Amino acid sequence: MAARIYLTPGRSHRVLRGHPWVFRGEIARIEGNPADGQCVELYDARERFVGMGMYNSRSQITVRLYSRQLELLDERFLSEATSRAIAYRRALHGPEDPPAERLVFSEADGLPGLIVDRYQRHLVVQTLTAGMARVEEVVVSILQEQLNPEGILLRNDAPVRHWEGLERAKRLARGSYQGPLQMSLLGVPTAVDLWEGQKTGLYLDQIENYRLVASLAPGRRVLDCFCYQGCFALVCLRQGAREAVAVDQSVESLARGQQSAQKAGLSVQWVQANAFDWLRESERRKDRFDLIVMDPPSFTKTKEQRESALRGYHELHIRALRLLSSGGILATFCCSHNIRLADWQELIGNASSDTGVPLRFLGFLRQAKDHPSLVHVPETEYLKGFLLERAS
Ligand code: SAH
């Protein structure tokens, strides 16, 4: 039978209120000798069963629950959970067949550590925990059977694997892939490199926001700051923006963006630079934009980095606001779950008062709905954005 893990006494454990994580310090004792990645049974201090989890002695998050029933992480379990995740997306998109979507989003789909993204007829899979890595081959077979894709790529090069004691590697698990793929994203031909692109190829969590931001773009001069392949800039131009400047430090990403722009007959001014430096220089030149999109990477992977991250975000907003014309719109995003909505709002409020640029709320933005979030697992709600208008 599986090893048993007992929590320390008390009711304060989040795992007793629906959260799937158990940190190392919450464990009182372990009966048996579980290997990393193996299934364990979790009990409270009074020896009442809590649920089944994946164990990893190397991770701060030592147990991740996948079920509140006594059941193994076997083919039946994985197959049912995968079907449920796919059914949720089918219901979400209706008859629409998006060119790309997230099919499985880890804890939010009850499959801790598993990411599955679909790009046309290819799947990109990431296993990010020791438990998921152990059943990787079973998962791949299930996906092949349920979706019959042309190819399944394993992008196990994500840095978080390091914290789980896992190696980083990429390999083709099934079928074939002659990349990069060409797909139409809101009417813009887009090159997607499933091997070399960031994340699994695109920032699928932003897809719904492309549409929304682009609807505000007609006639505006757009800045796409931290642009990756310039998806925001391209869809804005397609919707009638007057001009677009796109800034990123990654040469390869800009090159793919350039390819898309050429194919689409859209003219973007691509800038390869550190965004902080570029914003400072633009301020000196007294440059102005009527629509600024700011989508920086997460500056904080851990709680310890929070303070310096907040300073970085604050500086970015000060600089962006100084470039925003009167009546201009700022769409600003934060993808770090260590920074909560209220802190993000306070930070932007401070930047507004520090620069004397009054801002009006136009709306809240968040991750696309195929990246579901659970109210009792706040970490699953990670991408937050504000749509703001310069009020004078
Ligand atoms: N808006 C993009 C996603 C941006 S992800 C989209 O919708 O596709 C964050 C981007 O910031 C990455 O492309 C990364 O290369 C870039 N980046 C990270 N640090 C940077 C810096 N200091 N200056 C400029 N770009 C940076």
XYZ file of C-alpha atoms and ligand atoms in Angstrom:
418
model
C 0.000 0.000 0.000
C 0.985 3.619 -0.382
C 2.995 5.364 2.331
C 1.067 7.454 4.858
C 1.800 11.039 5.720
C 0.424 12.689 8.864
C -0.097 16.417 9.288
C 0.973 18.303 12.389
C -1.899 18.982 14.864
C -4.250 21.901 14.321
C -6.839 23.093 11.851
C -4.755 25.781 10.179
C -3.593 23.617 7.271
C -4.897 24.935 3.956
C -5.148 21.361 2.715
C -7.998 20.901 5.200
C -9.895 23.698 3.465
C -9.710 22.447 -0.088
C -6.219 23.567 -1.107
C -4.082 20.830 -2.705
C -0.669 21.695 -1.207
C 1.159 20.467 1.881
C 4.435 22.173 2.735
C 7.338 20.338 4.339
C 6.836 22.068 7.695
C 3.243 20.847 7.912
C 4.255 17.193 8.041
C 4.549 15.514 11.450
C 5.583 12.034 10.339
C 5.771 9.631 7.436
C 4.916 5.917 7.665
C 6.682 3.946 4.970
C 9.422 5.087 2.637
C 7.887 6.810 -0.381
C 10.115 7.548 -3.373
C 9.897 10.986 -4.943
C 6.960 11.094 -7.327
C 5.064 8.259 -5.645
C 1.466 8.432 -4.462
C 0.922 8.836 -0.721
C -2.091 8.844 1.573
C -2.529 11.998 3.629
C -4.029 11.957 7.148
C -4.614 14.685 9.708
C -3.075 14.516 13.187
C -6.100 12.531 14.433
C -5.480 9.977 11.690
C -8.510 10.905 9.610
C -8.018 10.424 5.872
C -7.614 13.726 3.948
C -6.744 12.669 0.421
C -4.250 11.174 -2.024
C -1.210 13.118 -3.108
C 2.046 13.019 -5.037
C 5.112 13.053 -2.830
C 8.391 14.824 -3.446
C 10.937 15.131 -0.625
C 12.939 17.653 -2.671
C 10.160 20.161 -3.069
C 8.999 22.703 -0.496
C 5.529 21.610 -1.599
C 6.127 18.088 -0.398
C 2.652 16.700 -1.139
C 0.250 17.812 -3.857
C -3.206 16.314 -3.526
C -4.873 15.035 -6.660
C -7.907 13.435 -5.025
C -9.953 13.431 -1.823
C -10.824 9.750 -2.398
C -8.666 6.723 -1.766
C -7.487 6.148 -5.355
C -4.238 5.793 -7.253
C -2.908 8.148 -9.914
C -3.481 5.453 -12.521
C -4.659 5.315 -16.102
C -8.353 5.411 -15.171
C -7.920 8.453 -12.958
C -5.755 10.344 -15.467
C -8.031 9.504 -18.367
C -11.163 10.735 -16.568
C -9.514 13.952 -15.373
C -8.185 14.655 -18.879
C -11.630 14.090 -20.433
C -13.189 16.479 -17.921
C -10.590 19.153 -18.728
C -11.186 18.773 -22.472
C -14.974 18.837 -22.023
C -14.697 22.145 -20.129
C -12.859 23.717 -23.108
C -15.357 22.278 -25.607
C -18.196 23.885 -23.641
C -16.251 27.130 -23.381
C -15.506 27.513 -27.063
C -18.766 26.064 -28.387
C -18.690 25.516 -32.132
C -15.658 27.799 -32.434
C -12.417 25.910 -33.025
C -9.627 28.154 -31.753
C -6.258 27.643 -33.460
C -4.612 27.232 -30.073
C -5.824 26.620 -26.540
C -4.807 25.324 -23.142
C -6.393 21.933 -22.569
C -5.024 21.089 -19.128
C -3.958 23.630 -16.526
C -2.342 21.786 -13.657
C -3.985 22.189 -10.214
C -6.872 24.142 -11.747
C -7.879 20.980 -13.637
C -7.128 18.630 -10.753
C -3.895 17.444 -12.396
C -1.070 19.067 -10.400
C 2.000 19.625 -12.537
C 0.458 18.838 -15.926
C 0.163 21.399 -18.725
C -1.258 20.494 -22.125
C -1.519 23.108 -24.861
C -2.975 22.470 -28.298
C -1.668 24.287 -31.353
C -3.787 23.279 -34.329
C -3.223 19.507 -34.564
C -0.196 19.379 -32.266
C -0.025 19.058 -28.511
C 2.688 20.442 -26.275
C 2.916 18.744 -22.890
C 4.829 19.777 -19.792
C 5.184 17.676 -16.652
C 6.360 19.961 -13.894
C 6.249 17.790 -10.781
C 7.944 14.514 -9.904
C 4.528 12.836 -9.585
C 3.420 13.863 -13.069
C 6.830 13.086 -14.548
C 6.447 9.507 -13.260
C 3.181 8.996 -15.185
C 4.238 11.020 -18.234
C 4.093 8.089 -20.657
C 0.573 7.151 -19.488
C -0.551 10.761 -20.001
C 0.916 10.861 -23.500
C -0.896 7.634 -24.454
C -4.195 8.981 -23.113
C -3.813 12.218 -25.079
C -2.948 10.301 -28.237
C -6.034 8.154 -27.814
C -8.443 10.942 -26.869
C -7.323 13.579 -29.372
C -5.381 11.762 -32.093
C -2.992 14.684 -32.701
C -0.365 14.832 -35.450
C 2.367 15.096 -32.886
C 2.946 15.349 -29.145
C 5.946 17.374 -28.021
C 7.303 17.260 -24.493
C 8.599 20.680 -23.504
C 10.122 19.692 -20.212
C 12.571 22.575 -20.253
C 10.652 24.760 -17.775
C 12.890 26.109 -14.990
C 10.405 25.031 -12.270
C 11.394 21.406 -12.921
C 14.681 22.206 -11.262
C 12.931 22.792 -7.905
C 11.362 19.346 -8.189
C 14.754 17.742 -8.803
C 13.809 16.913 -12.409
C 16.032 17.132 -15.469
C 15.195 19.559 -18.205
C 14.706 18.089 -21.678
C 12.618 18.342 -24.839
C 11.536 15.440 -26.995
C 8.987 14.362 -29.552
C 6.825 11.776 -27.761
C 4.446 10.829 -30.629
C 3.931 11.504 -34.325
C 5.799 14.210 -36.179
C 6.407 17.935 -36.124
C 7.880 20.011 -38.927
C 7.773 23.389 -37.249
C 7.346 26.252 -36.902
C 3.576 26.188 -37.383
C 1.698 28.929 -39.178
C -1.663 29.869 -37.716
C -4.097 32.716 -37.925
C -4.501 34.572 -34.651
C -7.425 37.007 -34.879
C -6.737 37.412 -38.566
C -2.971 37.776 -38.244
C -0.755 35.016 -39.674
C 1.418 33.964 -36.754
C 4.527 31.781 -36.690
C 4.659 29.500 -33.654
C 7.799 27.584 -32.801
C 6.810 24.773 -30.471
C 10.425 23.824 -29.686
C 12.073 27.202 -29.253
C 9.219 29.604 -28.472
C 8.746 30.860 -24.936
C 6.359 28.879 -22.704
C 4.922 26.300 -25.120
C 5.019 28.620 -28.158
C 2.606 31.459 -27.415
C 1.237 33.209 -24.342
C -2.139 31.524 -24.646
C -3.316 33.154 -21.416
C -3.441 36.515 -23.233
C -5.523 35.486 -26.245
C -8.809 36.946 -24.981
C -7.045 40.192 -24.095
C -5.668 40.582 -27.645
C -9.213 40.872 -28.910
C -10.276 43.319 -26.223
C -7.246 45.607 -26.459
C -7.361 45.553 -30.269
C -10.961 46.769 -30.189
C -9.671 49.986 -28.582
C -6.820 50.448 -31.048
C -8.308 52.156 -34.130
C -6.463 55.389 -34.890
C -4.078 55.041 -31.956
C -0.283 54.971 -31.776
C 0.466 51.753 -29.897
C 3.371 50.698 -27.705
C 3.630 46.936 -27.097
C 6.161 46.774 -24.267
C 7.539 43.279 -23.415
C 5.992 42.234 -26.702
C 7.443 38.702 -27.208
C 6.347 38.123 -30.852
C 4.323 41.326 -30.867
C 0.883 39.723 -30.811
C -0.707 42.780 -29.180
C 0.959 45.145 -31.695
C -0.062 43.012 -34.680
C -3.712 42.560 -33.742
C -3.957 46.282 -32.904
C -2.614 47.196 -36.354
C -4.990 44.701 -37.948
C -7.858 46.498 -36.156
C -6.792 49.897 -37.430
C -4.100 51.244 -35.095
C -2.191 54.118 -36.725
C 1.268 52.882 -35.786
C 2.864 50.305 -33.489
C 6.201 50.046 -31.703
C 7.062 46.676 -30.140
C 9.861 46.246 -27.589
C 11.452 43.063 -26.274
C 14.921 41.900 -25.338
C 14.634 38.560 -27.122
C 16.102 38.615 -30.643
C 14.488 35.313 -31.681
C 11.024 36.401 -30.556
C 11.277 39.651 -32.480
C 12.440 37.772 -35.576
C 9.334 35.560 -35.479
C 7.176 38.635 -34.946
C 8.790 40.262 -37.947
C 7.987 37.208 -40.075
C 4.322 37.406 -39.069
C 4.174 41.131 -39.777
C 5.648 40.634 -43.223
C 3.171 37.888 -44.076
C 0.301 40.042 -42.852
C 1.536 43.162 -44.646
C 1.617 45.042 -41.335
C 4.355 47.462 -40.425
C 5.637 47.327 -36.845
C 8.648 49.183 -35.535
C 10.541 46.396 -33.748
C 12.966 47.373 -31.005
C 15.375 44.970 -29.375
C 16.174 46.494 -25.985
C 15.901 46.268 -22.256
C 12.468 47.779 -21.743
C 13.560 49.766 -18.672
C 16.338 51.521 -20.634
C 14.199 52.029 -23.697
C 11.370 53.616 -21.684
C 13.858 55.977 -20.052
C 15.255 57.065 -23.436
C 11.784 57.482 -24.904
C 10.889 59.725 -22.012
C 13.945 61.857 -22.806
C 12.843 62.097 -26.445
C 9.364 63.122 -25.208
C 7.807 60.305 -27.198
C 4.036 59.781 -26.774
C 1.638 56.844 -27.232
C -2.173 56.644 -27.160
C -2.295 52.965 -26.237
C 0.355 51.262 -24.141
C 0.373 47.538 -23.421
C 2.725 46.488 -20.675
C 3.112 42.768 -20.118
C 6.359 42.136 -18.228
C 7.552 38.686 -17.135
C 7.045 37.721 -13.520
C 9.694 39.599 -11.544
C 9.057 37.378 -8.559
C 9.072 33.616 -8.433
C 9.302 33.589 -4.661
C 7.850 35.600 -1.793
C 11.377 36.776 -0.895
C 11.737 38.617 -4.199
C 8.459 40.428 -3.693
C 9.806 43.775 -2.491
C 12.313 44.207 -5.316
C 9.671 43.073 -7.812
C 7.253 45.709 -6.534
C 9.953 48.358 -7.017
C 10.511 47.155 -10.605
C 6.797 47.232 -11.421
C 6.504 50.692 -9.851
C 9.344 52.042 -11.979
C 7.804 50.582 -15.131
C 4.486 52.277 -14.440
C 6.098 55.634 -13.701
C 7.894 55.457 -17.033
C 4.903 54.233 -18.999
C 2.601 56.906 -17.582
C 5.032 59.612 -18.668
C 4.698 58.363 -22.258
C 0.900 58.162 -22.200
C -0.883 60.929 -24.081
C -3.963 62.628 -22.707
C -6.953 60.322 -23.284
C -4.493 57.481 -23.830
C -5.140 53.928 -22.659
C -2.862 51.711 -20.591
C -3.379 47.951 -20.495
C -1.037 46.694 -17.813
C -0.526 43.100 -16.694
C 1.054 41.269 -13.796
C 1.542 37.510 -14.119
C 2.993 36.961 -10.663
C 0.652 35.231 -8.234
C 2.812 36.461 -5.341
C 1.435 39.923 -6.006
C -2.235 40.148 -5.146
C -4.791 42.281 -6.907
C -5.026 44.822 -4.069
C -1.227 45.315 -4.035
C -1.195 45.701 -7.792
C -3.936 48.313 -7.623
C -2.132 50.194 -4.859
C 1.085 50.180 -6.878
C -0.618 51.657 -9.909
C -2.385 54.214 -7.725
C 1.010 55.261 -6.351
C 2.488 55.557 -9.845
C -0.487 57.682 -10.849
C -0.037 60.088 -7.941
C 3.774 60.142 -8.249
C 3.528 61.211 -11.892
C 0.419 63.378 -11.542
C -1.271 61.332 -14.285
C -4.909 60.705 -13.268
C -6.231 57.308 -14.336
C -9.779 56.113 -14.806
C -10.644 52.402 -14.636
C -12.040 50.964 -17.840
C -11.924 47.362 -16.728
C -10.243 44.401 -15.138
C -8.423 41.883 -17.293
C -7.409 38.337 -16.464
C -6.098 35.093 -17.904
C -8.081 33.433 -20.680
C -10.894 31.182 -19.463
C -9.186 28.058 -20.761
C -6.687 28.754 -17.929
C -9.328 28.162 -15.241
C -8.824 29.311 -11.694
C -10.224 27.927 -8.452
C -11.397 30.327 -5.772
C -9.964 28.191 -2.983
C -6.583 27.916 -4.752
C -5.574 31.561 -5.215
C -2.315 30.572 -6.956
C -4.361 29.450 -9.985
C -5.566 33.034 -10.566
C -2.254 34.555 -11.573
C -2.655 36.934 -14.509
C -4.262 40.206 -13.587
C -4.531 43.316 -15.654
C -6.042 46.749 -15.524
C -7.399 48.693 -18.419
C -6.947 52.359 -17.599
C -7.518 55.649 -19.332
C -5.568 58.839 -18.768
C -8.286 61.129 -17.498
C -6.659 64.432 -18.453
N 2.916 40.261 -24.391
C 3.489 39.024 -24.840
C 4.057 38.198 -23.706
C 5.163 38.872 -22.938
S 6.039 37.794 -21.910
C 2.448 38.220 -25.604
O 1.251 38.497 -25.442
O 2.811 37.314 -26.337
C 7.330 38.790 -21.355
C 8.358 39.174 -22.391
O 9.276 40.069 -21.782
C 9.187 38.050 -22.960
O 9.052 38.036 -24.350
C 10.646 38.393 -22.578
O 11.551 38.124 -23.635
C 10.562 39.882 -22.347
N 11.499 40.494 -21.403
C 11.864 40.054 -20.188
N 12.630 40.972 -19.559
C 12.755 42.020 -20.405
C 13.412 43.285 -20.338
N 14.095 43.654 -19.248
N 13.323 44.115 -21.399
C 12.618 43.751 -22.507
N 11.977 42.576 -22.615
C 12.032 41.720 -21.589
